[in-house]
Tab-separated table of C-alpha atoms in Angstrom:
chain	number	residue	atom	x	y	z
A	147	GLN	CA	-5.997	-28.423	25.057
A	148	LYS	CA	-7.044	-26.075	27.826
A	149	GLU	CA	-7.610	-27.807	30.836
A	150	VAL	CA	-10.898	-26.288	31.659
A	151	GLU	CA	-12.576	-24.668	28.643
A	152	GLN	CA	-15.505	-22.239	28.756
A	153	ASN	CA	-16.844	-20.397	25.804
A	154	SER	CA	-15.848	-16.683	26.424
A	155	GLY	CA	-19.015	-15.390	25.062
A	156	PRO	CA	-21.034	-12.950	25.182
A	157	LEU	CA	-23.943	-15.116	25.467
A	158	SER	CA	-27.335	-12.674	25.639
A	159	VAL	CA	-30.465	-13.849	26.686
A	160	PRO	CA	-33.846	-12.077	26.849
A	161	GLU	CA	-34.802	-11.425	30.447
A	162	GLY	CA	-36.730	-14.722	32.056
A	163	ALA	CA	-35.576	-17.052	29.898
A	164	ILE	CA	-32.834	-19.940	30.644
A	165	ALA	CA	-29.479	-19.179	30.164
A	166	SER	CA	-27.588	-22.057	29.729
A	167	LEU	CA	-23.449	-21.968	29.883
A	168	ASN	CA	-20.726	-24.928	29.648
A	169	CYS	CA	-17.714	-25.861	30.350
A	170	THR	CA	-15.824	-28.616	29.460
A	171	TYR	CA	-12.673	-30.352	31.204
A	172	SER	CA	-9.587	-32.509	29.851
A	173	ASP	CA	-8.549	-34.333	33.471
A	174	ARG	CA	-10.756	-37.733	33.224
A	175	GLY	CA	-9.961	-37.898	37.101
A	176	SER	CA	-11.779	-34.423	38.095
A	177	GLN	CA	-13.902	-34.825	40.604
A	178	SER	CA	-15.219	-31.459	42.006
A	179	PHE	CA	-16.747	-28.721	39.968
A	180	PHE	CA	-17.610	-25.170	40.933
A	181	TRP	CA	-19.501	-22.370	39.463
A	182	TYR	CA	-18.260	-18.850	40.177
A	183	ARG	CA	-19.999	-15.377	39.629
A	184	GLN	CA	-17.831	-12.392	38.627
A	185	TYR	CA	-19.432	-9.030	38.234
A	186	SER	CA	-17.415	-6.392	36.693
A	187	GLY	CA	-14.313	-4.871	38.647
A	188	LYS	CA	-15.295	-7.786	41.581
A	189	SER	CA	-14.144	-10.645	42.901
A	190	PRO	CA	-15.469	-13.791	41.939
A	191	GLU	CA	-18.413	-15.329	44.155
A	192	LEU	CA	-19.375	-18.902	45.069
A	193	ILE	CA	-22.348	-20.170	43.148
A	194	MET	CA	-22.718	-23.974	43.339
A	195	PHE	CA	-20.462	-26.570	43.243
A	196	ILE	CA	-21.204	-30.834	41.974
A	197	TYR	CA	-19.171	-33.092	42.539
A	198	SER	CA	-21.534	-36.217	41.686
A	199	ASN	CA	-23.226	-37.142	38.018
A	200	GLY	CA	-26.207	-35.883	37.540
A	201	ASP	CA	-28.244	-32.463	38.419
A	202	LYS	CA	-28.232	-30.044	41.361
A	203	GLU	CA	-30.522	-27.305	41.589
A	204	ASP	CA	-30.339	-24.405	44.039
A	205	GLY	CA	-32.979	-21.882	42.957
A	206	ARG	CA	-32.993	-20.710	39.946
A	207	PHE	CA	-29.368	-22.086	39.439
A	208	THR	CA	-29.014	-26.034	38.307
A	209	ALA	CA	-25.653	-27.149	37.983
A	210	GLN	CA	-25.030	-30.177	35.512
A	211	LEU	CA	-22.118	-32.632	35.446
A	212	ASN	CA	-21.571	-35.459	32.839
A	213	LYS	CA	-18.444	-37.236	33.824
A	214	ALA	CA	-18.269	-39.522	30.752
A	215	SER	CA	-18.666	-36.556	28.738
A	216	GLN	CA	-16.448	-34.671	30.410
A	217	TYR	CA	-18.787	-31.624	30.821
A	218	VAL	CA	-20.410	-29.549	33.820
A	219	SER	CA	-23.260	-26.770	32.727
A	220	LEU	CA	-25.299	-24.228	34.927
A	221	LEU	CA	-28.513	-23.227	33.930
A	222	ILE	CA	-29.974	-20.299	35.082
A	223	ARG	CA	-33.766	-20.021	35.040
A	224	ASP	CA	-36.215	-16.902	34.792
A	225	SER	CA	-32.908	-14.747	34.034
A	226	GLN	CA	-32.368	-11.360	35.355
A	227	PRO	CA	-30.506	-8.503	34.351
A	228	SER	CA	-28.780	-8.430	38.110
A	229	ASP	CA	-27.966	-12.142	36.610
A	230	SER	CA	-25.610	-9.885	33.735
A	231	ALA	CA	-21.995	-11.121	34.953
A	232	THR	CA	-19.103	-13.241	34.109
A	233	TYR	CA	-19.283	-17.116	35.173
A	234	LEU	CA	-16.008	-18.976	36.055
A	235	CYS	CA	-16.181	-22.693	36.073
A	236	ALA	CA	-13.696	-24.182	38.169
A	237	VAL	CA	-12.602	-27.901	38.382
A	238	LYS	CA	-10.543	-29.465	41.101
A	239	ILE	CA	-7.487	-31.023	39.350
A	240	PRO	CA	-6.598	-34.550	41.178
A	241	GLY	CA	-2.862	-34.459	42.612
A	242	GLY	CA	-1.137	-33.363	45.225
A	243	TYR	CA	-3.517	-31.464	47.102
A	244	GLN	CA	-6.501	-31.409	44.518
A	245	LYS	CA	-5.430	-27.979	42.620
A	246	VAL	CA	-8.488	-25.468	41.376
A	247	THR	CA	-8.101	-24.895	37.808
A	248	PHE	CA	-10.526	-22.037	36.219
A	249	GLY	CA	-11.852	-21.430	33.096
A	250	THR	CA	-11.428	-17.914	31.369
A	251	GLY	CA	-15.391	-17.702	32.116
A	252	THR	CA	-18.295	-16.730	30.066
A	253	LYS	CA	-19.904	-13.162	29.571
A	254	LEU	CA	-23.685	-13.431	30.183
A	255	GLN	CA	-25.596	-10.367	29.522
A	256	VAL	CA	-29.356	-10.580	30.144
A	257	ILE	CA	-31.462	-8.441	27.973
A	258	PRO	CA	-34.394	-6.542	29.701
B	1464	ASN	CA	-16.403	-9.314	59.363
B	1465	ALA	CA	-15.107	-12.753	58.666
B	1466	GLY	CA	-14.556	-12.873	54.893
B	1467	VAL	CA	-11.193	-12.600	53.213
B	1468	MET	CA	-9.701	-9.171	53.673
B	1469	GLN	CA	-7.324	-8.202	51.118
B	1470	ASN	CA	-5.151	-4.585	51.202
B	1471	PRO	CA	-4.774	-2.244	49.835
B	1472	ARG	CA	-7.583	-2.332	47.410
B	1473	HIS	CA	-6.031	-0.027	45.062
B	1474	LEU	CA	-2.065	0.195	44.763
B	1475	VAL	CA	-0.598	2.814	42.259
B	1476	ARG	CA	3.345	2.144	42.083
B	1477	ARG	CA	5.576	4.033	39.227
B	1478	ARG	CA	8.143	1.227	37.523
B	1479	GLY	CA	10.824	0.199	39.635
B	1480	GLN	CA	9.276	0.362	42.533
B	1481	GLU	CA	7.854	-2.128	44.868
B	1482	ALA	CA	4.322	-3.835	45.616
B	1483	ARG	CA	3.170	-5.366	48.678
B	1484	LEU	CA	0.015	-6.969	48.849
B	1485	ARG	CA	-1.904	-8.314	51.960
B	1486	CYS	CA	-4.483	-11.132	52.611
B	1487	SER	CA	-6.036	-12.204	55.846
B	1488	PRO	CA	-7.528	-15.504	55.341
B	1489	MET	CA	-11.213	-16.425	56.468
B	1490	LYS	CA	-11.253	-17.126	59.946
B	1491	GLY	CA	-9.968	-20.282	60.983
B	1492	HIS	CA	-8.805	-20.877	56.970
B	1493	SER	CA	-5.121	-21.989	57.133
B	1494	HIS	CA	-4.695	-22.430	53.429
B	1495	VAL	CA	-4.599	-19.292	51.075
B	1496	TYR	CA	-3.922	-18.891	47.318
B	1497	TRP	CA	-3.062	-15.621	44.982
B	1498	TYR	CA	-4.445	-15.373	41.303
B	1499	ARG	CA	-3.847	-12.502	39.063
B	1500	GLN	CA	-6.244	-11.386	37.105
B	1501	LEU	CA	-5.702	-9.396	33.839
B	1502	PRO	CA	-8.585	-7.121	32.121
B	1503	GLU	CA	-10.877	-9.622	30.160
B	1504	GLU	CA	-9.265	-12.343	31.208
B	1505	GLY	CA	-9.657	-15.411	33.307
B	1506	LEU	CA	-7.881	-16.157	36.676
B	1507	LYS	CA	-4.334	-17.001	36.767
B	1508	PHE	CA	-3.358	-19.337	39.485
B	1509	MET	CA	-0.248	-17.868	41.165
B	1510	VAL	CA	0.672	-19.901	44.522
B	1511	TYR	CA	-0.619	-21.874	47.142
B	1512	LEU	CA	0.352	-21.491	50.828
B	1513	GLN	CA	0.000	-22.630	54.307
B	1514	LYS	CA	1.048	-21.169	57.058
B	1515	GLU	CA	4.929	-21.254	57.005
B	1516	ASN	CA	4.579	-23.330	53.962
B	1517	ILE	CA	4.922	-22.790	49.899
B	1518	ILE	CA	3.042	-25.561	48.747
B	1519	ASP	CA	2.503	-24.827	44.883
B	1520	GLU	CA	4.332	-21.743	43.137
B	1521	SER	CA	3.745	-23.085	39.987
B	1522	GLY	CA	1.930	-20.182	38.632
B	1523	MET	CA	4.605	-17.518	39.738
B	1524	PRO	CA	7.021	-16.111	37.647
B	1525	LYS	CA	10.357	-16.904	38.214
B	1526	GLU	CA	11.728	-13.492	38.661
B	1527	ARG	CA	10.508	-10.577	41.061
B	1528	PHE	CA	7.375	-12.015	42.654
B	1529	SER	CA	7.646	-13.308	45.803
B	1530	ALA	CA	4.819	-15.108	48.514
B	1531	GLU	CA	4.929	-15.983	51.979
B	1532	PHE	CA	2.591	-16.718	54.823
B	1533	PRO	CA	4.097	-16.284	58.489
B	1534	LYS	CA	3.191	-17.886	61.290
B	1535	GLU	CA	1.395	-14.322	62.604
B	1536	GLY	CA	-0.017	-12.293	60.702
B	1537	PRO	CA	-1.484	-12.236	56.882
B	1538	SER	CA	-0.116	-13.522	53.891
B	1539	ILE	CA	2.032	-11.361	51.724
B	1540	LEU	CA	2.474	-11.094	47.736
B	1541	ARG	CA	5.631	-8.902	47.166
B	1542	ILE	CA	6.361	-7.893	43.631
B	1543	GLN	CA	9.822	-6.083	43.056
B	1544	GLN	CA	10.772	-3.313	40.098
B	1545	VAL	CA	6.951	-3.574	38.784
B	1546	VAL	CA	6.685	-3.158	35.470
B	1547	ARG	CA	3.699	-2.075	33.263
B	1548	GLY	CA	2.810	-5.608	32.743
B	1549	ASP	CA	2.063	-6.298	36.352
B	1550	SER	CA	-0.833	-4.088	36.471
B	1551	ALA	CA	-3.943	-6.587	37.270
B	1552	ALA	CA	-6.522	-7.418	39.844
B	1553	TYR	CA	-4.708	-9.938	42.628
B	1554	PHE	CA	-7.022	-12.140	43.968
B	1555	CYS	CA	-6.325	-14.050	46.977
B	1556	ALA	CA	-8.746	-16.669	48.237
B	1557	SER	CA	-8.784	-19.061	51.353
B	1558	SER	CA	-10.138	-22.577	52.121
B	1559	LEU	CA	-10.201	-24.607	55.452
B	1560	SER	CA	-8.226	-27.495	53.799
B	1561	SER	CA	-7.346	-28.550	50.656
B	1562	GLY	CA	-8.065	-32.413	50.735
B	1563	SER	CA	-11.599	-32.339	50.785
B	1564	LEU	CA	-14.097	-32.787	47.402
B	1565	LYS	CA	-16.293	-30.278	48.717
B	1566	GLU	CA	-13.733	-27.856	50.160
B	1567	THR	CA	-14.652	-24.603	48.794
B	1568	GLN	CA	-12.330	-21.377	48.026
B	1569	TYR	CA	-13.515	-18.066	49.158
B	1570	PHE	CA	-12.436	-14.839	47.446
B	1571	GLY	CA	-11.387	-11.571	48.851
B	1572	PRO	CA	-11.807	-8.138	47.250
B	1573	GLY	CA	-8.718	-7.966	45.484
B	1574	THR	CA	-6.064	-5.449	45.367
B	1575	ARG	CA	-6.262	-3.601	41.646
B	1576	LEU	CA	-2.476	-2.720	40.996
B	1577	LEU	CA	-1.701	0.359	38.813
B	1578	VAL	CA	1.867	0.600	37.430
B	1579	LEU	CA	2.645	3.921	35.882
């Protein structure tokens, strides 16, 4: 089992819809979770982090964390074509220095 | 520009040559991480360094690859005798510390290595 798993997609949503991106992790002790956006040919850019159960909202983005079920999700409201990118889930694995492990990413396509 | 800097942005090498990739962390950051990303694949952790110390090199290939982060100057990822399979994007990230739950890694623009 991979430490951090994401559906590779592509996930296609129409403009204006809600995009829902999911991520599961294997280590129950994980405590910090991050979402990065990566445009094609560019470097990852941090969007949000969350470390408490529940929802965290920032503009059109909402991160949801459920530690009991070991999943974290990212909702993008009012999706725009400019949101089309690959979204990487990252998890801090507890240990000596809290290593960050990345999922392989979900490719999102927002259709105008 | 206080962001993470990497150079060169693009590097072309022939098989058997050496590649040197440089990374200057964000101002005030002393923790550096190197990742490799193959086309259409995820980020693969390679090595984590603090000033003058390698903390975790579990993702580094055992041969041909080495990394350093000297007291002065940028972190260097060195690939000796490159092969075509080394062609990838190499990203450097930095953080202020590594122990905080909220501490995040910030990425540089990457170096695209092409081995001919």
